[in-house]
Coordinates of N, CA, C and O in Angstrom, one line a residue:
M1 N -18.6 0.9 -19.3 CA -17.4 0.3 -19.4 C -17.2 -0.1 -18.0 O -17.2 0.5 -16.9
S2 N -16.4 -1.2 -17.8 CA -16.4 -1.8 -16.4 C -14.8 -2.2 -16.3 O -14.0 -2.7 -17.0
N3 N -14.2 -1.3 -15.0 CA -12.7 -1.5 -14.8 C -12.5 -2.7 -13.8 O -13.1 -3.0 -12.8
P4 N -12.1 -3.8 -14.0 CA -11.8 -5.1 -13.3 C -11.3 -4.7 -11.9 O -10.4 -3.9 -11.8
Q5 N -12.2 -5.2 -11.1 CA -12.1 -4.8 -9.4 C -10.5 -5.3 -9.0 O -10.0 -4.8 -8.2
Q6 N -9.8 -6.1 -9.7 CA -8.7 -6.9 -9.0 C -7.4 -6.1 -9.4 O -6.3 -6.2 -8.8
L7 N -7.5 -4.9 -9.9 CA -6.6 -4.2 -10.8 C -6.3 -2.8 -9.9 O -7.3 -2.5 -9.1
R8 N -5.3 -2.2 -9.7 CA -5.4 -0.9 -9.3 C -4.9 0.0 -10.5 O -4.4 -0.1 -11.5
Y9 N -5.3 1.5 -10.4 CA -5.2 2.1 -11.2 C -4.4 3.7 -11.0 O -4.6 3.9 -10.0
S10 N -4.0 4.0 -11.9 CA -3.1 5.4 -11.9 C -4.1 6.7 -12.3 O -5.1 6.4 -13.2
K11 N -3.7 7.8 -11.9 CA -4.6 9.0 -12.3 C -4.3 9.5 -13.6 O -4.6 10.4 -14.5
E12 N -3.1 8.7 -14.2 CA -2.7 8.9 -15.4 C -3.2 7.8 -16.6 O -3.1 7.9 -17.5
H13 N -4.2 7.1 -16.1 CA -4.9 6.1 -16.8 C -4.1 4.9 -16.9 O -4.5 4.0 -18.1
E14 N -3.2 4.3 -16.1 CA -2.5 3.1 -16.1 C -3.3 2.2 -15.4 O -3.7 2.6 -14.2
W15 N -3.3 0.9 -15.8 CA -3.7 -0.1 -14.7 C -2.3 -0.9 -14.3 O -1.6 -0.9 -14.9
L16 N -2.6 -1.6 -13.3 CA -1.6 -2.6 -12.7 C -2.2 -3.6 -12.1 O -3.0 -3.7 -11.1
S17 N -1.7 -4.9 -12.3 CA -2.1 -6.1 -11.7 C -1.4 -6.4 -10.3 O -0.3 -5.6 -10.1
A18 N -2.0 -7.3 -9.7 CA -1.2 -7.6 -8.4 C 0.1 -8.2 -8.8 O 0.1 -8.7 -9.8
A19 N 1.2 -8.0 -7.9 CA 2.4 -8.6 -8.3 C 2.3 -10.2 -8.0 O 2.1 -10.4 -6.8
E20 N 3.0 -11.1 -9.0 CA 3.3 -12.2 -8.7 C 4.8 -12.5 -8.8 O 5.3 -12.0 -9.6
D21 N 5.3 -13.1 -7.7 CA 6.6 -12.9 -7.5 C 7.5 -11.7 -7.9 O 8.5 -11.7 -8.1
G22 N 6.5 -10.6 -7.1 CA 7.2 -9.5 -7.5 C 6.9 -8.9 -8.3 O 7.5 -7.4 -8.8
V23 N 6.5 -9.3 -9.8 CA 6.2 -8.7 -10.9 C 4.9 -8.4 -11.3 O 3.8 -9.4 -11.2
A24 N 4.5 -7.3 -11.5 CA 3.2 -6.8 -12.0 C 3.1 -6.6 -13.3 O 4.2 -6.2 -14.2
T25 N 2.1 -6.7 -14.1 CA 1.8 -6.3 -15.4 C 1.0 -4.9 -15.6 O 0.2 -4.3 -14.7
V26 N 1.4 -3.8 -16.6 CA 0.9 -2.7 -16.8 C 0.2 -2.6 -18.2 O 0.8 -3.0 -19.0
G27 N -0.8 -1.8 -18.0 CA -1.4 -1.5 -19.3 C -2.3 -0.1 -19.1 O -2.0 0.5 -18.0
I28 N -2.9 0.1 -20.1 CA -3.4 1.7 -20.1 C -5.2 1.0 -19.9 O -5.4 0.0 -20.5
T29 N -6.0 1.9 -19.4 CA -7.4 1.6 -19.0 C -8.1 1.6 -20.8 O -7.9 2.3 -21.5
E30 N -9.2 1.2 -20.2 CA -10.2 1.1 -21.7 C -10.7 2.7 -21.8 O -10.9 3.2 -22.9
H31 N -10.9 3.6 -20.9 CA -11.2 4.9 -20.5 C -9.9 5.4 -21.7 O -10.4 6.3 -22.6
A32 N -8.8 5.3 -21.0 CA -7.7 5.9 -22.0 C -7.6 5.5 -23.3 O -7.5 6.3 -24.4
A33 N -7.9 4.2 -23.6 CA -7.7 3.8 -24.9 C -8.9 4.2 -25.9 O -8.6 4.6 -27.0
N34 N -10.1 4.4 -25.2 CA -11.4 5.0 -26.1 C -10.9 6.7 -26.2 O -11.2 7.1 -27.6
A35 N -10.1 7.3 -25.2 CA -9.9 8.7 -25.6 C -9.1 9.1 -26.7 O -9.0 9.7 -27.4
L36 N -8.0 7.9 -26.7 CA -7.1 8.2 -27.7 C -7.3 8.1 -29.2 O -6.9 8.3 -30.0
G37 N -8.6 6.9 -29.1 CA -8.5 6.6 -30.8 C -7.9 5.3 -30.9 O -7.1 4.6 -30.0
D38 N -7.9 5.1 -32.2 CA -7.4 4.1 -32.7 C -6.1 4.1 -32.7 O -5.0 4.8 -33.2
V39 N -5.2 3.3 -31.8 CA -3.9 3.2 -31.5 C -3.1 2.5 -32.6 O -3.5 1.4 -33.0
V40 N -2.1 3.3 -33.2 CA -1.4 2.6 -34.4 C 0.3 2.5 -34.1 O 0.6 2.0 -34.9
F41 N 0.7 2.8 -32.9 CA 2.0 2.8 -32.7 C 2.3 2.7 -31.1 O 1.8 3.9 -30.6
V42 N 2.9 2.0 -30.7 CA 3.4 2.0 -29.3 C 5.0 1.9 -28.9 O 5.7 1.3 -30.2
E43 N 5.6 2.6 -28.2 CA 6.7 2.7 -27.9 C 7.1 2.3 -26.4 O 6.3 3.1 -25.4
L44 N 7.5 1.1 -26.1 CA 7.5 0.9 -24.5 C 9.1 0.7 -24.2 O 10.1 0.9 -25.0
P45 N 9.0 0.9 -22.8 CA 10.5 0.7 -22.2 C 11.1 -0.8 -22.5 O 10.3 -1.7 -22.7
Q46 N 12.2 -0.6 -22.8 CA 13.2 -1.8 -22.9 C 13.2 -2.6 -21.8 O 13.4 -1.9 -20.7
V47 N 13.4 -4.0 -22.0 CA 13.8 -4.6 -20.7 C 14.9 -4.5 -19.9 O 16.1 -4.2 -20.8
G48 N 15.0 -4.5 -18.8 CA 16.0 -3.8 -18.0 C 15.9 -2.6 -17.7 O 16.8 -2.2 -16.8
T49 N 15.3 -1.8 -18.2 CA 15.1 -0.6 -17.8 C 14.6 -0.4 -16.5 O 13.8 -0.9 -16.1
T50 N 15.0 0.8 -15.7 CA 14.3 1.1 -14.6 C 13.4 2.2 -14.8 O 13.6 3.3 -15.3
V51 N 11.9 1.9 -14.5 CA 10.9 2.9 -14.5 C 10.6 3.5 -13.2 O 10.9 2.8 -12.3
T52 N 10.3 4.8 -13.2 CA 9.9 5.6 -12.0 C 8.3 5.8 -11.8 O 7.9 6.3 -12.9
A53 N 7.8 5.7 -10.8 CA 6.5 6.1 -10.7 C 6.2 7.4 -11.1 O 6.7 8.4 -10.5
G54 N 5.2 7.4 -12.0 CA 4.8 8.9 -12.2 C 5.6 9.5 -13.6 O 5.1 10.5 -14.0
D55 N 6.5 8.6 -13.9 CA 7.5 9.2 -14.8 C 7.1 8.5 -16.3 O 6.8 7.6 -16.3
T56 N 7.5 9.1 -17.4 CA 7.1 8.7 -18.6 C 8.1 7.8 -18.9 O 9.3 8.0 -18.7
C57 N 7.4 6.8 -19.4 CA 8.3 5.4 -20.0 C 8.0 5.0 -21.4 O 8.8 3.7 -21.8
G58 N 7.4 5.7 -21.9 CA 6.7 5.1 -23.5 C 5.9 6.1 -24.0 O 5.6 7.3 -23.6
E59 N 5.4 5.9 -25.0 CA 4.4 6.5 -25.8 C 3.3 5.9 -26.8 O 3.9 4.9 -27.1
L60 N 2.4 6.4 -27.0 CA 1.3 5.7 -27.8 C 0.8 6.8 -28.6 O 0.6 7.9 -28.3
E61 N 0.9 6.3 -29.8 CA 0.5 7.2 -31.1 C -0.7 6.9 -31.6 O -1.1 5.3 -31.9
S62 N -2.0 7.6 -31.6 CA -3.3 7.1 -32.2 C -3.5 7.9 -33.4 O -2.8 9.1 -33.8
T63 N -4.7 7.6 -34.1 CA -5.1 8.4 -35.3 C -5.6 10.0 -34.7 O -5.4 10.7 -35.4
K64 N -5.7 10.1 -33.5 CA -6.0 11.4 -33.0 C -4.8 12.3 -32.2 O -4.7 13.5 -32.5
S65 N -4.0 11.4 -31.9 CA -2.7 12.1 -30.8 C -1.8 11.4 -30.6 O -1.9 10.2 -30.9
V66 N -0.8 11.7 -29.9 CA 0.6 11.3 -29.2 C 0.4 11.4 -27.7 O 0.1 12.5 -27.2
S67 N 0.3 10.3 -27.1 CA 0.2 10.4 -25.8 C 1.5 9.4 -24.8 O 1.8 8.6 -25.3
D68 N 1.8 10.3 -23.8 CA 3.0 9.7 -23.0 C 2.4 8.6 -22.3 O 1.3 8.7 -21.9
L69 N 3.2 7.4 -22.0 CA 2.7 6.4 -21.2 C 3.6 6.7 -19.7 O 5.0 7.0 -19.8
Y70 N 3.0 6.4 -18.7 CA 3.7 6.6 -17.6 C 3.7 5.3 -16.5 O 2.7 4.6 -16.7
S71 N 4.5 5.2 -15.9 CA 4.8 4.0 -15.2 C 4.1 4.3 -13.8 O 4.2 5.2 -13.2
P72 N 3.1 3.4 -13.4 CA 2.3 3.4 -12.1 C 3.5 3.2 -10.7 O 2.8 3.4 -9.6
V73 N 4.2 2.3 -11.1 CA 5.2 2.1 -10.0 C 6.8 2.0 -10.6 O 7.0 2.3 -11.6
T74 N 7.6 2.0 -9.3 CA 9.1 1.9 -9.6 C 9.4 0.6 -9.5 O 9.1 -0.1 -8.8
G75 N 10.2 0.1 -10.5 CA 10.9 -0.7 -10.5 C 11.7 -1.3 -12.0 O 11.6 -0.4 -12.7
E76 N 12.0 -2.6 -12.3 CA 12.7 -2.8 -13.5 C 11.8 -3.4 -14.6 O 11.0 -4.5 -14.1
V77 N 11.7 -3.1 -15.7 CA 11.0 -3.8 -16.5 C 11.6 -5.1 -17.0 O 12.9 -5.3 -17.2
T78 N 10.7 -5.9 -16.8 CA 11.0 -7.4 -17.1 C 10.9 -8.2 -18.5 O 11.2 -9.0 -18.9
E79 N 9.8 -7.7 -19.0 CA 9.0 -8.1 -20.2 C 8.2 -7.0 -20.9 O 7.5 -6.1 -20.3
V80 N 8.1 -7.0 -22.2 CA 7.5 -6.1 -23.1 C 6.4 -6.8 -23.5 O 6.9 -8.2 -24.2
N81 N 4.9 -6.2 -24.2 CA 4.1 -7.2 -24.9 C 4.5 -7.0 -26.4 O 3.9 -6.0 -27.1
E82 N 5.3 -7.9 -26.9 CA 5.8 -7.7 -28.4 C 4.6 -8.0 -29.3 O 4.5 -7.3 -30.4
D83 N 3.5 -8.7 -29.0 CA 2.3 -8.5 -29.5 C 1.6 -7.2 -29.8 O 1.2 -6.8 -31.0
V84 N 1.6 -6.4 -28.7 CA 1.1 -4.8 -28.9 C 2.1 -4.1 -29.7 O 1.4 -3.4 -30.7
V85 N 3.1 -4.5 -30.2 CA 4.3 -3.7 -30.5 C 4.0 -3.8 -32.2 O 3.9 -3.3 -33.1
A86 N 3.7 -5.1 -32.3 CA 3.3 -5.6 -34.0 C 2.0 -5.3 -34.0 O 1.9 -5.1 -35.3
D87 N 1.0 -5.3 -33.1 CA -0.5 -5.2 -33.5 C -1.1 -4.0 -32.5 O -1.4 -4.6 -31.4
P88 N -0.5 -2.8 -32.5 CA -1.1 -1.8 -31.4 C -2.5 -1.4 -31.4 O -3.0 -1.3 -30.2
S89 N -3.2 -2.2 -32.4 CA -4.9 -2.1 -32.0 C -5.4 -3.0 -30.8 O -6.1 -2.8 -30.4
L90 N -4.5 -3.7 -30.4 CA -4.7 -4.7 -29.1 C -5.2 -3.8 -28.0 O -5.8 -4.3 -27.3
V91 N -4.2 -2.7 -28.0 CA -4.6 -1.8 -27.2 C -6.0 -1.4 -26.9 O -6.5 -1.2 -25.8
N92 N -6.6 -1.2 -28.2 CA -8.2 -0.6 -27.9 C -8.9 -1.9 -27.9 O -10.0 -1.8 -27.2
S93 N -8.8 -3.1 -28.7 CA -9.6 -4.0 -28.7 C -9.4 -5.0 -27.3 O -10.5 -5.6 -27.1
A94 N -8.4 -4.7 -26.7 CA -8.4 -5.8 -25.4 C -7.4 -5.2 -24.2 O -6.5 -5.6 -24.0
P95 N -7.8 -3.9 -23.7 CA -6.9 -3.3 -23.0 C -6.5 -3.7 -21.6 O -5.4 -3.8 -21.3
F96 N -7.6 -4.6 -21.1 CA -7.1 -5.3 -19.8 C -6.9 -7.1 -20.1 O -6.4 -7.6 -19.1
E97 N -6.6 -7.4 -21.4 CA -6.1 -8.8 -21.5 C -4.8 -8.6 -22.6 O -3.8 -8.3 -21.9
G98 N -5.3 -9.1 -23.7 CA -4.1 -8.7 -24.7 C -3.3 -7.5 -25.0 O -2.1 -7.8 -25.4
G99 N -3.9 -6.7 -24.7 CA -3.2 -5.4 -25.0 C -2.2 -4.8 -23.8 O -2.4 -3.6 -23.8
W100 N -2.1 -5.7 -22.7 CA -1.1 -5.0 -21.9 C 0.1 -4.5 -22.5 O 0.5 -4.9 -23.5
L101 N 0.9 -3.9 -21.9 CA 2.1 -3.2 -22.1 C 3.5 -3.7 -21.5 O 4.5 -4.2 -22.4
F102 N 3.7 -3.8 -20.3 CA 4.9 -4.4 -20.0 C 4.8 -4.9 -18.5 O 3.6 -4.5 -18.1
K103 N 5.7 -5.5 -18.1 CA 5.9 -6.1 -16.9 C 6.9 -5.6 -16.1 O 8.0 -5.3 -16.9
V104 N 6.7 -5.5 -14.8 CA 7.7 -4.7 -14.1 C 8.1 -5.3 -12.5 O 7.2 -5.9 -12.2
R105 N 9.3 -5.5 -12.2 CA 9.6 -6.2 -11.1 C 9.6 -4.9 -10.1 O 10.1 -3.9 -10.3
V106 N 8.3 -5.1 -9.4 CA 8.1 -3.9 -8.3 C 9.1 -3.6 -7.4 O 9.5 -4.3 -6.5
A107 N 9.7 -2.3 -7.3 CA 10.6 -2.0 -6.1 C 9.9 -1.0 -5.3 O 10.1 -1.3 -3.8
E108 N 9.3 -0.2 -5.7 CA 8.2 0.7 -4.9 C 6.7 0.9 -5.7 O 6.7 1.2 -6.7
E109 N 5.7 1.1 -4.8 CA 4.3 1.1 -5.3 C 3.8 2.2 -4.5 O 3.8 2.5 -3.3
P110 N 3.5 3.4 -5.4 CA 3.0 4.7 -4.6 C 1.8 4.5 -3.8 O 1.0 3.4 -4.2
A111 N 1.5 5.0 -3.0 CA 0.0 4.8 -2.1 C -0.9 5.4 -2.8 O -2.5 5.2 -2.4
D112 N -0.8 6.1 -3.6 CA -2.1 7.2 -4.5 C -2.6 6.2 -5.6 O -3.8 6.7 -6.2
L113 N -2.4 4.9 -5.6 CA -3.1 4.1 -6.8 C -4.5 3.9 -6.2 O -4.8 3.8 -5.1
L114 N -5.5 3.8 -7.4 CA -6.8 3.8 -6.9 C -7.6 2.5 -7.3 O -7.0 1.8 -7.9
S115 N -8.6 2.1 -6.3 CA -9.1 1.0 -6.6 C -10.1 1.1 -8.0 O -10.0 2.2 -8.5
A116 N -10.8 0.2 -8.5 CA -11.4 0.2 -9.6 C -12.6 1.1 -9.2 O -12.9 2.1 -10.3
D117 N -13.4 1.0 -8.2 CA -14.3 2.0 -8.0 C -14.3 3.5 -7.9 O -14.7 4.5 -8.4
E118 N -13.0 3.6 -7.4 CA -12.3 4.8 -7.3 C -11.9 5.6 -8.6 O -12.1 6.7 -8.9
Y119 N -11.4 4.7 -9.5 CA -10.7 5.1 -10.8 C -12.0 5.4 -11.6 O -12.1 6.3 -12.4
T120 N -13.0 4.6 -11.5 CA -14.6 4.9 -12.2 C -14.8 6.2 -11.9 O -15.4 6.9 -12.8
E121 N -15.2 6.4 -10.8 CA -15.5 7.7 -10.0 C -14.3 8.8 -10.6 O -14.9 10.1 -11.2
F122 N -13.2 8.6 -10.5 CA -12.0 9.5 -11.0 C -12.4 10.0 -12.6 O -12.2 11.3 -13.0
S123 N -12.4 8.7 -13.5 CA -12.5 9.0 -14.8 C -13.7 9.5 -15.3 O -13.8 10.2 -16.4
A124 N -14.7 9.6 -14.3 CA -16.2 10.1 -15.0 C -16.3 11.4 -14.7 O -16.8 12.4 -15.2
G125 N -15.1 12.3 -13.7 CA -15.4 13.5 -13.4 C -14.5 14.4 -14.4 O -14.7 15.4 -14.8

């Protein structure tokens, strides 16, 4: 499993793209998608909602379990991935591409986000 170097990662297994014009993309990692199993339902935050770093902002349901979705940053949700809502399996098949979950206008980014190498080491342990 290879974690893209240009992303940052939370210890709750979410990834965050670099912000473009203040807006970053959020998804879950391949490690998390594999641990969940086949994702069959996603509940994402609504556009306009303020999310807080480390707080629950949605839910992922798989054939194995239900898992909370945590926001890796604080900010306002600007877009949700309707393709994932319609086809939750995208979370498993393309976690770093078409399986992204939502976009957020970043107000505050915590200092404890991990690099790809740090996340790889963290998720292996």
